[in-house]
GROMACS .gro file of C-alpha atoms in nm:
model
  213
    1ASN     CA    1  20.402  -7.325  18.080
    2GLY     CA    2  20.520  -7.449  18.426
    3ARG     CA    3  20.187  -7.363  18.585
    4ARG     CA    4  19.997  -7.544  18.320
    5ARG     CA    5  20.196  -7.863  18.375
    6ASN     CA    6  20.151  -7.832  18.740
    7SER     CA    7  19.777  -7.785  18.698
    8LYS     CA    8  19.756  -8.097  18.469
    9LYS     CA    9  19.933  -8.300  18.732
   10LYS     CA   10  19.688  -8.184  18.997
   11GLU     CA   11  19.397  -8.276  18.769
   12SER     CA   12  19.529  -8.631  18.700
   13LYS     CA   13  19.580  -8.687  19.084
   14ASN     CA   14  19.215  -8.597  19.139
   15LYS     CA   15  19.076  -8.803  18.848
   16MET     CA   16  19.010  -9.160  18.936
   17ASN     CA   17  19.076  -9.439  18.694
   18PRO     CA   18  18.740  -9.601  18.595
   19LEU     CA   19  18.874  -9.952  18.696
   20ALA     CA   20  18.994  -9.825  19.029
   21PHE     CA   21  18.644  -9.665  19.082
   22LEU     CA   22  18.471  -9.999  19.019
   23GLN     CA   23  18.716 -10.181  19.256
   24ASN     CA   24  18.652  -9.922  19.526
   25LEU     CA   25  18.280  -9.945  19.472
   26GLY     CA   26  18.293 -10.327  19.501
   27GLN     CA   27  18.492 -10.301  19.834
   28GLY     CA   28  18.241 -10.061  19.967
   29LEU     CA   29  17.941 -10.267  19.876
   30SER     CA   30  18.092 -10.582  20.017
   31GLY     CA   31  18.036 -10.439  20.360
   32LEU     CA   32  17.672 -10.415  20.294
   33PHE     CA   33  17.606 -10.732  20.109
   34GLY     CA   34  17.853 -10.978  20.256
   35PRO     CA   35  18.215 -11.080  20.192
   36GLN     CA   36  18.176 -11.148  19.810
   37THR     CA   37  18.317 -10.867  19.591
   38PHE     CA   38  18.291 -10.814  19.227
   39THR     CA   39  18.636 -10.972  19.176
   40ASP     CA   40  18.485 -11.309  19.293
   41LEU     CA   41  18.233 -11.323  19.013
   42PRO     CA   42  18.437 -11.402  18.702
   43GLN     CA   43  18.560 -11.737  18.829
   44ARG     CA   44  18.219 -11.873  18.899
   45SER     CA   45  18.041 -11.709  18.606
   46SER     CA   46  18.306 -11.858  18.370
   47LEU     CA   47  18.227 -12.213  18.488
   48GLN     CA   48  17.857 -12.141  18.503
   49SER     CA   49  17.848 -12.009  18.145
   50GLN     CA   50  18.030 -12.317  18.032
   51ALA     CA   51  17.788 -12.550  18.221
   52THR     CA   52  17.474 -12.370  18.103
   53THR     CA   53  17.545 -12.352  17.727
   54PRO     CA   54  17.324 -12.617  17.567
   55LYS     CA   55  17.516 -12.852  17.348
   56LYS     CA   56  17.359 -13.117  17.127
   57SER     CA   57  17.553 -13.435  17.169
   58SER     CA   58  17.487 -13.794  17.046
   59LYS     CA   59  17.412 -14.065  17.299
   60GLU     CA   60  17.758 -14.219  17.218
   61ASP     CA   61  17.934 -13.899  17.271
   62ILE     CA   62  17.758 -13.838  17.606
   63GLU     CA   63  17.842 -14.192  17.723
   64LYS     CA   64  18.199 -14.172  17.613
   65LYS     CA   65  18.247 -13.846  17.803
   66ILE     CA   66  18.082 -13.976  18.119
   67ARG     CA   67  18.301 -14.283  18.122
   68SER     CA   68  18.617 -14.076  18.048
   69GLY     CA   69  18.530 -13.821  18.312
   70LEU     CA   70  18.475 -14.082  18.576
   71LYS     CA   71  18.796 -14.258  18.493
   72GLN     CA   72  18.984 -13.928  18.515
   73TYR     CA   73  18.821 -13.848  18.853
   74SER     CA   74  18.900 -14.188  18.994
   75LYS     CA   75  19.247 -14.207  18.829
   76GLY     CA   76  19.156 -14.529  18.652
   77LYS     CA   77  18.972 -14.706  18.924
   78GLU     CA   78  18.621 -14.850  18.868
   79LEU     CA   79  18.348 -14.660  19.042
   80PRO     CA   80  18.012 -14.819  19.140
   81ILE     CA   81  17.818 -14.547  18.949
   82GLU     CA   82  17.975 -14.662  18.622
   83LYS     CA   83  17.723 -14.951  18.611
   84TYR     CA   84  17.437 -14.704  18.578
   85ILE     CA   85  17.578 -14.492  18.290
   86PRO     CA   86  17.316 -14.633  18.042
   87GLN     CA   87  17.042 -14.504  18.274
   88MET     CA   88  17.195 -14.154  18.287
   89VAL     CA   89  17.234 -14.140  17.911
   90ALA     CA   90  16.875 -14.248  17.857
   91ALA     CA   91  16.763 -13.950  18.075
   92THR     CA   92  16.894 -13.710  17.813
   93GLU     CA   93  16.642 -13.846  17.569
   94ARG     CA   94  16.351 -13.844  17.807
   95TYR     CA   95  16.359 -13.498  17.960
   96PRO     CA   96  16.466 -13.158  17.819
   97ILE     CA   97  16.648 -13.040  18.136
   98PHE     CA   98  16.890 -13.346  18.094
   99GLN     CA   99  16.935 -13.266  17.729
  100GLN     CA  100  17.067 -12.924  17.853
  101TYR     CA  101  17.258 -13.088  18.140
  102PRO     CA  102  17.360 -13.437  18.016
  103TYR     CA  103  17.632 -13.463  18.281
  104LEU     CA  104  17.434 -13.356  18.583
  105ILE     CA  105  17.367 -13.697  18.719
  106PRO     CA  106  17.730 -13.822  18.718
  107ALA     CA  107  17.842 -13.478  18.854
  108VAL     CA  108  17.598 -13.505  19.141
  109SER     CA  109  17.716 -13.858  19.212
  110ILE     CA  110  18.073 -13.738  19.252
  111VAL     CA  111  17.988 -13.446  19.473
  112GLU     CA  112  17.757 -13.655  19.688
  113THR     CA  113  17.924 -13.992  19.720
  114SER     CA  114  18.248 -13.981  19.512
  115GLY     CA  115  18.070 -14.169  19.232
  116GLY     CA  116  17.921 -14.424  19.468
  117ALA     CA  117  18.248 -14.510  19.636
  118ASN     CA  118  18.137 -14.343  19.966
  119TRP     CA  119  17.766 -14.363  19.990
  120ARG     CA  120  17.602 -14.371  20.325
  121ARG     CA  121  17.246 -14.432  20.230
  122LEU     CA  122  17.134 -14.779  20.098
  123ASN     CA  123  17.095 -14.791  19.725
  124ASN     CA  124  17.140 -14.418  19.693
  125PRO     CA  125  17.454 -14.294  19.516
  126LEU     CA  126  17.294 -13.951  19.448
  127SER     CA  127  17.178 -13.901  19.812
  128TRP     CA  128  16.835 -13.834  19.665
  129GLY     CA  129  16.583 -13.776  19.950
  130ALA     CA  130  16.870 -13.845  20.194
  131ARG     CA  131  16.683 -13.671  20.487
  132ALA     CA  132  16.365 -13.867  20.427
  133GLN     CA  133  16.564 -14.184  20.400
  134ALA     CA  134  16.748 -14.114  20.721
  135ALA     CA  135  16.399 -14.078  20.883
  136GLY     CA  136  16.282 -14.403  20.739
  137LEU     CA  137  16.043 -14.229  20.502
  138TYR     CA  138  16.220 -14.320  20.174
  139ASN     CA  139  16.350 -14.670  20.109
  140PRO     CA  140  16.464 -14.728  19.754
  141GLN     CA  141  16.473 -15.098  19.669
  142SER     CA  142  16.762 -15.064  19.423
  143VAL     CA  143  17.013 -14.819  19.290
  144GLU     CA  144  16.813 -14.793  18.972
  145GLN     CA  145  16.512 -14.689  19.163
  146SER     CA  146  16.684 -14.403  19.344
  147ILE     CA  147  16.836 -14.273  19.019
  148GLU     CA  148  16.503 -14.302  18.852
  149ASP     CA  149  16.336 -14.111  19.130
  150PHE     CA  150  16.593 -13.839  19.085
  151ILE     CA  151  16.551 -13.824  18.714
  152THR     CA  152  16.176 -13.817  18.710
  153ALA     CA  153  16.143 -13.552  18.985
  154VAL     CA  154  16.405 -13.323  18.842
  155GLY     CA  155  16.266 -13.387  18.497
  156GLY     CA  156  15.905 -13.293  18.612
  157ASP     CA  157  15.740 -13.623  18.533
  158ILE     CA  158  15.437 -13.660  18.761
  159ASN     CA  159  15.341 -13.995  18.608
  160ARG     CA  160  15.656 -14.169  18.722
  161GLY     CA  161  15.825 -14.229  19.060
  162PRO     CA  162  15.666 -14.273  19.400
  163ALA     CA  163  15.307 -14.164  19.426
  164GLY     CA  164  15.175 -13.917  19.681
  165SER     CA  165  15.187 -13.549  19.787
  166ASP     CA  166  15.560 -13.557  19.842
  167ARG     CA  167  15.621 -13.653  19.485
  168GLN     CA  168  15.424 -13.342  19.369
  169ARG     CA  169  15.618 -13.121  19.610
  170GLN     CA  170  15.949 -13.263  19.488
  171ILE     CA  171  15.861 -13.188  19.126
  172GLU     CA  172  15.762 -12.838  19.211
  173TYR     CA  173  16.091 -12.778  19.394
  174TYR     CA  174  16.266 -12.811  19.058
  175ARG     CA  175  16.028 -12.630  18.839
  176PRO     CA  176  16.235 -12.303  18.843
  177PHE     CA  177  16.533 -12.502  18.735
  178ARG     CA  178  16.342 -12.665  18.451
  179GLU     CA  179  16.193 -12.331  18.332
  180LYS     CA  180  16.502 -12.119  18.359
  181GLY     CA  181  16.780 -12.371  18.304
  182ASP     CA  182  16.999 -12.201  18.572
  183ILE     CA  183  17.215 -12.457  18.747
  184SER     CA  184  17.240 -12.250  19.060
  185LEU     CA  185  16.866 -12.308  19.109
  186PHE     CA  186  16.929 -12.680  19.111
  187ALA     CA  187  17.218 -12.656  19.340
  188ASN     CA  188  17.055 -12.425  19.583
  189THR     CA  189  16.753 -12.669  19.608
  190TYR     CA  190  16.944 -12.985  19.622
  191GLU     CA  191  17.190 -12.865  19.887
  192PRO     CA  192  17.109 -12.517  20.026
  193PRO     CA  193  17.404 -12.288  20.065
  194GLU     CA  194  17.357 -12.268  20.439
  195ASN     CA  195  17.430 -12.644  20.459
  196ASN     CA  196  17.721 -12.638  20.210
  197PRO     CA  197  17.832 -12.304  20.063
  198ASN     CA  198  18.072 -12.473  19.815
  199TYR     CA  199  17.810 -12.701  19.664
  200LEU     CA  200  17.740 -12.495  19.349
  201GLN     CA  201  18.114 -12.434  19.281
  202ASP     CA  202  18.194 -12.812  19.322
  203LEU     CA  203  17.899 -12.903  19.090
  204LEU     CA  204  18.009 -12.666  18.827
  205SER     CA  205  18.362 -12.803  18.842
  206TYR     CA  206  18.250 -13.155  18.782
  207LEU     CA  207  18.008 -13.061  18.507
  208ALA     CA  208  18.302 -12.898  18.329
  209LEU     CA  209  18.511 -13.212  18.394
  210PHE     CA  210  18.278 -13.416  18.180
  211GLU     CA  211  18.207 -13.147  17.921
  212ASN     CA  212  18.578 -13.109  17.858
  213GLN     CA  213  18.661 -13.472  17.787
   0.00000   0.00000   0.00000
């Protein structure tokens, strides 16, 4: 009997717990594919799952959540972007991608310019076409125009917004996002990870801020 117990102990030492095996595997693969390990995934996937789940909401509910989310973010202070909430809400009725992501525009405004409080480009609280604007190639005449240009390009509307080949290219940039509805495709196009590796995570956090109001 003593030998049998000892042999069982040896077997248990040699067996690897399945969870431990996966953790070791993740650590081993991280050396090949970069610093991210499997343990990093649940936090992001949880936010992303919440953000990408389509929810049908009324215009009134969407507007209420946007206003409430902006107030929570600013701790009660008025933000310049609040003036354009009706334009954001209207986008959810015009294009399917904004029906799926009704809080994308206010979330982008927070990530880019703190809700318009810290914009650096004239009439551009979303930093839409910021590089072109910095080069003098894009000059929105009003805040409404820059928001409209963002909405129609991301929404895929070739009949609205500035004319020209650049417009067609902008629309094509966001085609994968429109077709697949994956918010990471939007984030990685709007602000590539090499420029800001935290952009997607920040965007997901603010999308959740509005959704949870």
